[in-house]
XYZ file of C-alpha atoms in Angstrom:
751
model
C 85.941 128.400 156.470
C 82.602 129.039 158.240
C 80.353 126.062 158.859
C 78.126 126.905 161.821
C 76.674 130.099 163.149
C 78.007 132.584 165.661
C 75.708 135.609 165.416
C 78.229 138.110 166.684
C 76.183 141.200 165.780
C 73.231 140.352 168.036
C 74.269 142.243 171.184
C 75.590 145.240 169.286
C 72.366 145.433 167.278
C 70.189 145.376 170.391
C 72.378 148.019 172.002
C 71.939 150.259 168.968
C 68.168 149.869 169.196
C 68.224 150.834 172.871
C 70.426 153.869 172.273
C 68.245 155.062 169.419
C 65.087 154.720 171.485
C 66.595 157.160 174.010
C 67.464 159.801 171.408
C 65.429 162.852 172.394
C 67.740 165.654 171.328
C 66.396 169.066 170.309
C 64.661 169.484 166.967
C 66.531 171.245 164.183
C 64.295 174.012 162.892
C 63.648 174.199 159.178
C 61.409 176.618 157.304
C 59.018 174.685 155.085
C 55.892 175.596 153.138
C 52.499 174.476 154.417
C 51.731 173.073 150.989
C 51.326 169.316 150.796
C 52.610 167.579 147.682
C 52.121 164.253 145.981
C 55.726 163.139 145.667
C 54.808 159.627 144.494
C 55.447 159.006 140.824
C 56.337 156.128 138.555
C 57.977 158.362 135.954
C 60.306 160.971 137.401
C 62.696 161.387 140.325
C 60.556 162.632 143.188
C 60.430 162.072 146.963
C 62.702 165.112 147.272
C 60.966 165.992 150.551
C 60.051 163.302 153.083
C 57.659 165.538 155.010
C 54.106 164.165 154.979
C 55.278 160.916 153.305
C 53.552 157.851 154.785
C 56.136 155.141 153.884
C 59.761 154.398 154.646
C 61.966 155.572 151.793
C 65.703 156.009 151.240
C 67.618 157.980 148.616
C 71.224 157.702 147.412
C 72.465 160.510 145.182
C 74.313 159.869 141.956
C 77.220 161.906 143.302
C 77.518 159.469 146.208
C 77.485 156.541 143.761
C 80.236 158.170 141.681
C 82.349 159.011 144.733
C 82.096 155.447 146.077
C 83.733 153.917 142.963
C 81.787 150.712 143.601
C 82.109 147.787 141.193
C 78.495 146.667 141.694
C 75.303 148.161 143.080
C 75.376 145.801 146.071
C 78.108 147.959 147.590
C 75.688 150.897 147.546
C 72.466 149.156 148.558
C 74.013 147.569 151.665
C 74.052 151.068 153.205
C 70.209 151.050 153.254
C 68.411 149.115 156.014
C 66.261 146.216 154.875
C 68.096 145.506 151.614
C 69.782 142.195 150.828
C 71.306 141.189 147.517
C 72.374 137.897 145.981
C 75.654 138.407 144.145
C 77.429 135.587 142.357
C 80.020 136.174 139.638
C 80.125 139.320 137.513
C 78.040 142.382 138.345
C 74.512 140.971 137.983
C 72.516 140.421 141.139
C 69.091 139.905 142.647
C 67.742 142.613 144.935
C 65.541 141.684 147.904
C 63.719 143.951 150.362
C 62.803 142.859 153.895
C 63.557 139.204 153.173
C 60.846 138.703 150.545
C 61.811 136.021 147.981
C 65.171 135.259 149.601
C 64.135 131.598 149.467
C 64.268 131.454 145.654
C 67.480 131.425 143.645
C 66.800 130.268 140.096
C 65.072 132.383 137.426
C 62.236 133.781 139.534
C 61.397 137.442 139.839
C 62.788 138.992 143.048
C 59.563 140.437 144.491
C 60.956 143.951 143.977
C 60.030 146.356 141.177
C 63.241 147.663 139.590
C 62.390 150.841 137.682
C 64.889 152.683 135.484
C 63.738 156.020 134.021
C 60.140 154.991 134.484
C 60.593 151.551 132.892
C 59.928 148.488 135.114
C 62.840 146.364 133.912
C 63.694 142.722 134.438
C 65.829 140.114 132.771
C 65.460 136.455 131.868
C 67.329 135.306 134.984
C 65.406 137.455 137.474
C 68.584 139.449 138.057
C 69.366 142.992 136.997
C 72.443 144.675 135.533
C 72.809 148.420 136.097
C 75.295 150.866 134.591
C 76.820 152.357 137.743
C 78.385 155.189 135.728
C 74.977 156.491 134.631
C 73.048 157.012 137.874
C 71.504 160.312 138.907
C 69.787 158.838 141.966
C 68.718 155.571 143.600
C 65.494 155.596 145.544
C 64.125 152.693 147.564
C 60.461 152.489 148.584
C 59.934 149.787 151.210
C 56.704 147.899 151.811
C 54.183 146.735 149.237
C 54.478 149.122 146.276
C 52.080 147.648 143.723
C 49.850 150.695 144.288
C 52.405 152.540 142.117
C 54.205 149.896 140.055
C 51.843 146.944 139.728
C 53.141 143.405 139.242
C 55.925 141.998 141.471
C 56.238 144.973 143.836
C 55.601 142.605 146.758
C 58.024 144.274 149.154
C 58.888 147.574 147.504
C 60.679 149.180 144.596
C 64.163 150.317 143.610
C 63.860 153.377 141.378
C 66.898 154.458 139.394
C 67.058 157.717 137.457
C 69.891 158.072 134.971
C 72.123 161.121 134.599
C 70.563 164.264 133.186
C 70.701 168.048 133.135
C 73.224 170.852 132.918
C 75.474 169.371 135.595
C 77.206 167.178 133.007
C 78.422 170.031 130.830
C 82.054 169.671 129.709
C 84.294 166.665 129.164
C 85.096 163.806 131.525
C 87.597 160.982 131.117
C 88.209 158.219 133.648
C 90.232 155.021 133.949
C 90.307 152.377 136.674
C 92.167 149.155 137.348
C 91.964 146.568 140.087
C 92.230 143.031 141.355
C 91.442 139.984 139.204
C 92.027 141.852 135.984
C 89.459 144.578 136.529
C 89.695 147.588 134.233
C 87.324 150.360 133.255
C 87.362 153.286 130.880
C 84.873 156.126 130.537
C 84.448 159.184 128.328
C 81.628 161.734 128.509
C 80.890 164.973 126.659
C 78.076 167.335 127.607
C 76.698 170.772 126.841
C 74.238 173.260 128.304
C 72.648 176.510 127.132
C 69.431 178.470 127.600
C 67.464 176.138 125.330
C 68.815 172.644 126.002
C 71.274 170.441 127.821
C 72.576 166.989 127.098
C 75.438 164.556 127.187
C 76.756 161.387 125.548
C 78.725 158.808 127.533
C 80.645 155.661 126.654
C 82.043 153.221 129.204
C 83.452 149.718 129.284
C 84.105 147.427 132.244
C 86.001 144.131 132.079
C 87.203 141.645 134.656
C 89.022 138.326 134.330
C 87.327 137.122 137.492
C 88.345 135.416 140.691
C 86.494 132.192 139.899
C 87.401 129.815 137.132
C 85.641 130.734 133.897
C 84.025 133.839 135.431
C 85.237 136.620 133.157
C 82.731 139.292 132.188
C 82.524 142.530 130.242
C 79.957 145.306 129.917
C 79.998 148.008 127.262
C 77.569 150.958 127.459
C 76.674 153.875 125.214
C 74.102 156.189 126.726
C 72.950 159.739 126.442
C 70.223 162.213 127.256
C 68.934 165.419 125.682
C 66.689 167.855 127.566
C 65.045 170.575 125.459
C 63.251 173.431 127.182
C 60.151 174.154 125.104
C 59.324 177.250 127.152
C 59.503 178.472 130.730
C 56.987 175.852 131.886
C 57.645 172.730 129.796
C 60.437 170.509 128.571
C 61.025 167.222 126.807
C 63.739 164.681 127.637
C 65.043 162.083 125.205
C 67.187 159.227 126.505
C 68.852 156.115 125.189
C 71.101 153.331 126.438
C 72.752 150.615 124.378
C 74.707 147.887 126.104
C 76.579 144.764 125.103
C 77.456 142.371 127.906
C 79.163 139.015 128.162
C 79.210 136.988 131.350
C 80.158 133.508 132.425
C 78.072 132.421 135.401
C 80.377 130.301 137.467
C 81.872 130.157 140.921
C 79.751 127.692 142.871
C 81.190 124.659 144.629
C 79.423 121.813 146.424
C 79.845 121.733 150.184
C 82.004 123.304 152.875
C 84.966 121.016 152.173
C 85.025 122.146 148.557
C 84.613 125.771 149.680
C 87.736 125.445 151.833
C 89.995 123.656 149.367
C 88.655 124.998 146.068
C 87.160 128.472 146.700
C 87.816 129.544 143.097
C 85.841 126.559 141.755
C 88.718 125.373 139.568
C 89.289 121.767 140.554
C 87.315 118.538 140.978
C 85.141 120.125 143.674
C 83.533 122.566 141.244
C 80.500 122.223 139.031
C 79.136 124.384 136.288
C 76.018 126.444 136.927
C 72.865 125.248 135.201
C 72.956 128.317 132.907
C 76.173 129.886 131.628
C 77.963 131.812 128.872
C 75.583 134.777 128.608
C 75.604 137.251 125.727
C 73.192 140.114 126.402
C 72.311 143.058 124.151
C 70.070 145.767 125.583
C 68.520 148.756 123.823
C 66.521 151.278 125.825
C 64.858 154.417 124.487
C 62.484 156.826 126.191
C 60.927 160.266 125.814
C 59.423 162.252 128.702
C 57.329 165.404 128.374
C 56.734 167.619 131.424
C 54.450 170.644 131.685
C 53.938 172.909 134.727
C 50.559 174.630 134.491
C 51.273 176.707 137.588
C 53.449 176.422 140.655
C 51.299 173.592 141.999
C 50.188 171.499 138.981
C 52.183 169.313 136.591
C 51.575 166.887 133.720
C 54.077 164.215 132.661
C 53.982 161.815 129.731
C 56.506 159.006 129.207
C 56.978 156.731 126.163
C 59.539 153.927 126.263
C 60.895 150.869 124.504
C 63.228 148.406 126.222
C 64.727 145.505 124.277
C 66.669 142.556 125.697
C 68.268 139.954 123.437
C 69.930 137.255 125.525
C 71.747 134.137 124.401
C 73.033 131.554 126.868
C 73.722 127.846 127.330
C 72.002 125.625 129.879
C 71.764 122.016 131.013
C 75.269 120.701 131.795
C 75.654 117.082 130.724
C 75.465 114.596 133.604
C 78.596 112.753 132.518
C 80.593 115.784 131.378
C 79.387 118.987 133.091
C 81.653 121.070 130.846
C 79.312 120.311 127.943
C 76.066 122.268 127.850
C 73.226 120.542 126.050
C 70.906 123.495 125.321
C 71.283 126.803 123.483
C 68.745 129.403 124.640
C 67.766 132.390 122.502
C 65.596 134.893 124.343
C 64.187 138.101 122.846
C 62.235 140.424 125.138
C 60.667 143.757 124.204
C 58.922 146.021 126.716
C 56.994 148.962 125.294
C 54.758 151.315 127.182
C 53.149 154.668 127.799
C 52.645 156.361 131.162
C 50.999 159.639 131.995
C 50.485 161.421 135.328
C 48.858 164.648 136.453
C 49.662 166.043 139.917
C 48.253 168.977 141.819
C 49.206 170.356 145.244
C 47.577 172.672 147.782
C 47.463 173.637 151.440
C 44.948 170.976 152.437
C 44.611 168.691 149.407
C 46.992 167.144 146.878
C 46.258 164.473 144.301
C 47.717 162.519 141.417
C 46.100 160.453 138.656
C 47.986 158.207 136.243
C 47.648 155.590 133.527
C 50.115 152.803 132.720
C 49.825 150.963 129.394
C 52.285 148.189 128.468
C 52.694 145.910 125.473
C 55.440 143.349 126.199
C 56.621 140.445 124.094
C 58.797 137.498 125.175
C 60.178 135.094 122.574
C 61.903 131.982 123.883
C 63.721 129.513 121.633
C 65.656 126.522 122.976
C 67.777 124.368 120.664
C 69.845 121.250 121.236
C 73.446 122.456 121.354
C 74.781 118.879 121.008
C 73.326 115.457 120.272
C 71.298 114.390 123.296
C 70.778 110.827 124.527
C 68.564 109.250 127.170
C 70.012 107.158 130.012
C 69.738 104.011 127.853
C 71.846 105.590 125.095
C 69.001 106.314 122.692
C 69.160 109.524 120.613
C 66.592 112.037 121.900
C 67.570 115.125 119.875
C 70.201 116.072 117.340
C 72.268 119.243 117.544
C 70.244 122.127 116.150
C 66.829 120.581 116.813
C 64.266 122.937 118.301
C 63.356 121.798 121.812
C 60.940 124.670 122.367
C 59.972 127.795 120.469
C 57.258 130.012 121.863
C 56.077 133.595 122.215
C 54.222 135.223 125.087
C 52.531 138.579 124.549
C 51.680 140.427 127.732
C 49.445 143.493 127.796
C 48.845 145.614 130.876
C 46.298 148.384 131.248
C 46.392 150.109 134.624
C 44.982 153.206 136.261
C 46.333 154.499 139.553
C 46.103 157.519 141.788
C 46.895 159.149 145.089
C 44.980 161.553 147.319
C 46.687 163.318 150.195
C 44.754 165.620 152.500
C 45.383 167.496 155.716
C 42.866 166.383 158.344
C 44.221 168.812 160.927
C 47.340 170.930 161.193
C 49.622 168.058 162.323
C 47.929 165.146 160.490
C 48.073 164.279 156.777
C 46.328 161.177 155.413
C 47.297 159.427 152.155
C 45.249 157.029 150.049
C 46.605 155.208 146.980
C 44.880 152.748 144.700
C 45.685 150.980 141.453
C 43.794 148.661 139.148
C 45.648 146.331 136.722
C 44.279 144.290 133.856
C 46.976 141.789 132.832
C 46.544 139.525 129.822
C 48.839 136.705 128.641
C 48.692 135.251 125.128
C 51.027 132.263 124.708
C 51.628 130.476 121.416
C 54.023 127.714 120.407
C 55.840 128.064 117.095
C 56.387 124.290 116.761
C 52.855 123.135 117.570
C 49.315 124.476 117.456
C 49.309 125.204 121.208
C 47.666 128.562 121.937
C 46.886 129.642 125.511
C 45.633 132.813 127.131
C 44.732 134.096 130.578
C 43.554 137.424 132.016
C 43.869 138.753 135.560
C 42.175 141.726 137.208
C 44.089 142.915 140.271
C 43.618 145.818 142.672
C 46.237 147.176 145.070
C 46.240 150.025 147.563
C 47.953 151.934 150.354
C 46.427 153.756 153.309
C 48.858 155.884 155.293
C 49.294 158.860 157.547
C 51.960 161.281 158.727
C 51.625 163.065 162.090
C 53.922 166.030 162.705
C 54.971 165.783 166.341
C 57.059 168.940 165.925
C 58.635 171.065 163.197
C 60.938 168.246 162.074
C 59.637 165.176 163.872
C 57.121 162.915 162.204
C 55.349 159.730 163.103
C 54.184 157.834 160.013
C 52.259 154.622 159.427
C 50.787 152.749 156.507
C 49.190 149.549 155.328
C 50.009 148.661 151.717
C 49.671 145.720 149.358
C 51.850 144.036 146.780
C 50.951 141.409 144.202
C 52.455 139.092 141.622
C 50.494 137.546 138.776
C 51.125 133.838 138.034
C 53.508 133.165 135.176
C 52.505 131.362 131.998
C 54.669 128.398 132.986
C 53.040 128.130 136.390
C 49.597 128.203 134.786
C 50.237 125.848 131.873
C 53.330 123.804 132.782
C 51.728 120.500 131.769
C 50.756 121.784 128.320
C 54.035 123.597 127.645
C 56.176 120.639 128.839
C 53.867 117.620 128.501
C 56.641 115.096 129.218
C 57.535 116.737 132.548
C 56.213 115.893 136.004
C 54.384 119.183 136.659
C 50.780 119.668 135.560
C 48.577 122.641 134.688
C 46.688 124.774 137.171
C 44.688 127.399 135.313
C 42.890 128.365 138.532
C 45.960 130.034 140.048
C 45.282 133.413 141.633
C 47.770 136.304 141.900
C 49.930 136.271 145.023
C 49.284 139.034 147.543
C 51.344 140.510 150.346
C 50.154 142.921 153.042
C 52.720 145.288 154.527
C 52.122 147.081 157.845
C 54.598 149.718 158.930
C 55.013 152.300 161.686
C 57.932 154.705 161.600
C 59.530 157.778 163.132
C 61.708 160.303 161.302
C 63.378 163.393 162.682
C 66.175 165.899 162.359
C 68.026 165.882 165.670
C 70.904 167.641 167.336
C 72.945 164.569 168.245
C 76.002 165.411 170.357
C 75.672 168.966 169.073
C 75.626 167.936 165.401
C 72.617 167.849 163.077
C 71.547 164.264 162.313
C 68.794 162.569 160.325
C 66.972 159.668 161.945
C 64.503 157.266 160.344
C 63.313 154.201 162.249
C 60.512 151.797 161.279
C 58.983 148.541 162.448
C 57.185 146.425 159.867
C 55.412 143.179 159.076
C 54.856 141.654 155.636
C 52.373 138.796 155.532
C 52.111 136.596 152.429
C 49.392 133.999 152.269
C 48.681 131.600 149.426
C 51.838 132.426 147.537
C 52.600 130.196 144.561
C 54.900 127.186 144.713
C 54.877 123.569 143.597
C 52.823 121.165 145.670
C 56.000 119.128 146.296
C 57.945 122.163 147.550
C 59.786 125.115 146.029
C 62.045 123.001 143.774
C 60.777 119.634 144.923
C 59.744 116.458 143.161
C 56.471 114.653 143.832
C 56.443 111.045 145.002
C 53.793 110.334 142.403
C 52.098 112.107 139.530
C 49.978 115.160 140.295
C 52.658 117.760 141.037
C 51.568 121.280 140.051
C 51.823 124.930 141.088
C 49.269 126.150 143.613
C 48.478 129.044 145.985
C 49.623 127.143 149.063
C 52.627 128.897 150.638
C 52.731 131.317 153.540
C 55.514 133.568 154.881
C 55.612 136.273 157.531
C 58.509 138.730 157.740
C 58.851 141.111 160.677
C 61.556 143.498 161.686
C 63.021 146.841 162.627
C 65.047 149.208 160.465
C 67.187 152.079 161.673
C 68.907 154.733 159.545
C 70.956 157.439 161.251
C 73.290 159.828 159.462
C 75.069 163.115 159.992
C 77.275 165.466 158.023
C 79.672 168.245 158.963
C 82.434 169.996 157.083
C 85.053 167.631 158.497
C 83.078 164.467 159.274
C 80.188 162.477 157.841
C 78.779 159.135 158.881
C 75.902 156.791 158.143
C 74.519 153.911 160.189
C 72.067 151.343 158.812
C 70.793 148.529 161.005
C 68.207 145.822 160.246
C 66.606 143.278 162.534
C 64.684 140.701 160.478
C 62.592 137.767 161.684
C 61.217 135.490 158.947
C 58.998 132.449 159.247
C 57.147 130.009 157.012
C 53.518 130.105 158.131
C 52.402 127.458 155.624
C 54.745 124.911 154.004
C 53.576 121.408 154.856
C 54.690 119.376 151.854
C 58.415 119.696 151.218
C 60.163 116.703 149.659
C 63.944 116.375 149.991
C 65.518 114.106 147.401
C 68.178 111.666 148.618
C 70.265 109.385 146.454
C 70.800 109.211 142.706
C 67.862 110.429 140.644
C 69.350 108.707 137.596
C 70.065 105.380 139.318
C 68.905 102.193 137.629
C 66.470 101.300 140.424
C 64.602 104.628 140.340
C 62.318 105.781 143.180
C 62.297 103.616 146.320
C 61.291 103.904 149.971
C 63.904 105.735 152.080
C 64.151 102.728 154.416
C 65.679 100.599 151.616
C 67.606 103.323 149.812
C 70.737 102.303 147.889
C 71.926 105.880 147.239
C 74.199 105.069 144.299
C 71.519 103.222 142.350
C 68.188 104.704 143.529
C 66.603 107.718 145.153
C 63.869 108.500 147.655
C 61.891 111.541 148.767
C 62.027 112.462 152.438
C 59.001 114.498 153.555
C 59.176 117.607 155.793
C 56.728 120.148 157.166
C 58.604 123.460 157.180
C 55.962 125.494 158.974
C 57.700 127.623 161.612
C 61.119 127.375 159.938
C 63.175 130.437 159.037
C 63.324 131.512 155.410
C 66.767 130.713 153.929
C 69.360 133.452 153.513
C 67.668 135.947 155.862
C 70.137 136.925 158.630
C 68.448 138.338 161.724
C 70.928 141.184 162.086
C 72.663 143.343 159.523
C 74.747 146.400 160.385
C 76.464 148.835 158.032
C 78.457 151.768 159.390
C 80.424 154.253 157.287
C 82.592 157.067 158.600
C 84.269 159.672 156.380
C 86.941 162.183 157.466
C 87.976 165.203 155.440
C 91.715 165.831 155.766
C 92.754 169.295 154.635
C 91.364 170.621 151.388
C 91.844 167.599 149.146
C 91.908 164.275 151.003
C 88.941 162.226 152.226
C 89.267 158.858 153.984
C 86.180 156.653 154.372
C 85.955 153.494 156.431
C 83.057 151.045 156.254
C 82.029 148.162 158.502
C 79.497 145.688 157.127
C 78.389 142.913 159.496
C 75.789 140.196 159.180
C 74.654 137.454 161.555
C 74.142 133.803 160.619
C 71.458 132.388 158.333
C 70.158 129.046 157.132
C 71.071 127.838 153.655
C 68.032 125.589 153.295
C 64.302 125.438 153.906
C 64.525 122.595 156.413
C 66.967 124.670 158.521
C 69.593 121.938 158.780
C 72.656 123.837 157.525
C 73.519 127.119 159.231
C 76.076 129.542 157.801
C 78.266 131.781 159.954
C 77.850 135.507 160.103
C 80.708 137.755 159.064
C 82.175 141.251 159.456
C 84.093 142.989 156.696
C 85.927 146.308 156.606
C 86.285 148.458 153.507
C 88.511 151.490 152.966
C 88.243 154.330 150.437
C 90.774 157.138 149.931
C 89.865 160.079 147.665
C 92.015 162.975 146.496
C 90.072 165.723 144.705
C 91.640 168.918 143.405
C 91.162 171.566 140.740
C 94.292 172.082 138.673
C 94.495 174.346 135.591
C 90.682 174.762 135.478
C 90.167 170.981 135.451
C 88.753 168.842 138.257
C 91.062 165.926 139.029
C 89.992 162.980 141.171
C 92.193 160.101 142.359
C 90.954 157.181 144.456
C 92.039 153.910 146.041
C 89.407 151.462 147.266
C 90.085 148.306 149.293
C 87.168 145.941 149.879
C 87.377 143.253 152.569
C 90.465 144.938 153.955
C 91.327 142.123 156.380
C 90.648 139.348 153.856
C 87.736 137.809 155.786
C 86.635 134.318 154.695
C 82.882 134.067 154.138
C 80.290 133.012 151.573
C 78.565 135.351 149.135
C 75.658 132.926 149.094
C 74.839 129.381 150.152
C 71.802 127.387 149.117
C 70.590 123.841 149.376
C 67.933 121.359 150.350
C 65.995 121.346 147.098
C 64.937 118.453 144.932
C 67.661 119.319 142.448
C 70.255 116.589 142.001
C 73.151 119.014 142.473
C 71.991 120.487 145.785
C 69.994 117.766 147.544
C 72.363 114.852 148.096
C 75.920 114.574 146.841
C 79.289 114.114 148.508
C 80.695 117.471 147.495
C 83.486 115.829 145.497
C 82.508 117.252 142.096
C 81.108 113.973 140.757
C 77.394 114.118 139.954
C 76.638 110.448 140.609
C 78.448 110.187 143.955
C 75.684 110.012 146.577
C 75.615 108.855 150.213
C 71.906 109.198 151.055
C 72.590 111.868 153.686
C 71.892 115.594 153.304
C 74.364 117.814 155.197
C 76.723 120.802 154.846
C 78.615 119.089 152.041
C 75.522 119.015 149.824
C 74.849 122.754 149.627
C 75.867 125.015 146.757
C 78.295 127.752 147.852
C 79.831 130.829 146.255
C 82.879 131.826 148.309
C 83.701 135.511 148.644
C 86.761 136.406 146.600
C 88.549 138.081 149.513
C 90.471 141.341 149.553
C 90.122 143.397 146.359
C 91.819 146.626 145.354
C 90.644 149.216 142.841
C 92.380 152.444 141.869
C 91.540 155.101 139.333
C 91.753 158.635 138.008
C 89.164 160.928 136.430
C 89.407 164.447 135.034
C 86.632 166.868 134.090
C 87.120 170.110 132.214
């Protein structure tokens, strides 16, 4: 198993950059209107034309998602430069753009706005679950995107539009099976006529799982109805109901455990802090669209998104198989958005409003009788440990102006103003707290047409994140904890600077699309605890503050081409990350629950006491941000029916921890996809075989460590919580081992 780094993609990545810089092939001519358009929108699926766009964007069609037969969205997003994902067990994952928030791994938001049918969605764990069978398109906007989406769009947005329109007329049935007990079934019925189109789809995915106690299932019922009111207007109604179960398990402690117990089944394993999820989602939306003429449009979107999640947390120190807490979480997001857009030869503009009324109810009960370390009863099973409600209201106005300064130059200006209000109340005490933030965000960009299909673009944009209620009022909400209030917290801000070049080229005689960008994202005064991200203070006074700093720089290259017989796509990312301000990190060594408590590190008896070792992490790399990532796919059409696709995905090494002590090897994996598509008896038949990690490469999905948490700071990696040696090394990190070669096969028919 990998322990230390060998960044084998470095030379190949630099060679690719050099080759791309020398690409000066002829321009492919394309007849386009002189009209400039505002493609930006928070409601509908736009960015259909990249001309005049000032930011780096990428689009994956729903057809490509369907044809890939991926089991999770990570397998699609890795084909886009700048995207990293944290995948554990099941199909839920965190999405990161350009390395922002790769250092966090608990329940924090990911620093990326995830928008589905106009709804900015998020879940209790900071991860997202997406129905891969209901995607019309995936669009990624990179760089600060709060000018469109508001809170948490620090490094960009992933915009997903679900299936719609007349293209889903008829009946479709599909079945799949694969490794580790994977099976899927799908049925869809759709119609289309002069007045309306719509479809209803049911699907279910199940997997037994590679890791011990990692089975999961996801059941979806979704549909959409589009009614054409007249020749210029329509209304779309959509809904999605889902019922998901997931056990969050698979981590082991240390590289020795990763080698001898990769499935986390034996004494080396430990249960995740939160587990046994039951999630019910209910999403409804209605969108009205009106074209006043060929160049003006009004859209109105109403939505409701409900998330009821139940899970267990807090494994018992003596018996980690017993979870002490039952968590009941009820989240409702409701909102209204409206946008008006107008286009012209020299001026285009958009104005929008975004109104949200969100509610988050959090109830934590004792799942079993709970005792302190002296054996005294602290809580009986069923007792309420916390019960609170947070109401969040957002009122925002935003807009975009795009104007042609001269024939080759188009300037773009975006701005957004958010008023965010929190109202927190406890249902077991008289605690009532509130806080309001006023935040502005913006983008200034330009696009210079060097030739018919060659553009140089640049922009400066901002992203922000408002402090959470817990960060503001931790001492009041959890008065017995060691973290105090800080009601003076300010929203985090990130500034993104980007310069890019996009073109249609004749590369080796074949038309190719090129998009290359260099970027820098600078975050100052981001929020973390004064003792470090997950640290513990040596004395009282620990609290959240605007004290962190990170700078992420890099280069992204996307190059793709398509012919009748061949198609290929190359995505390369160079990423350089650095803490610019992190001077008070405390690493915990020894046994936090030892009878002697906190001592000086010089006299540490690790079995019976603990100490806090101080570090200044300024200049260190951000964990889990490999410098080089390369994805290359090549598809060959054989005859009329067969298509074979090969994929190489390679990543260089990264650090697992903030103090940069444990380095994890890079890896290269190969994937293979074989499709057979044919029309027989007026029905479209599709067979496929997919093999991921074809050569069964050993590597880690994720590795993390170095925090003040007792499970990841200092332990011997032998599966026993109170076995400590006072030394932090590669056997103290938390690791999820990749499950190795997987096979999936399936059949679908549409008639």
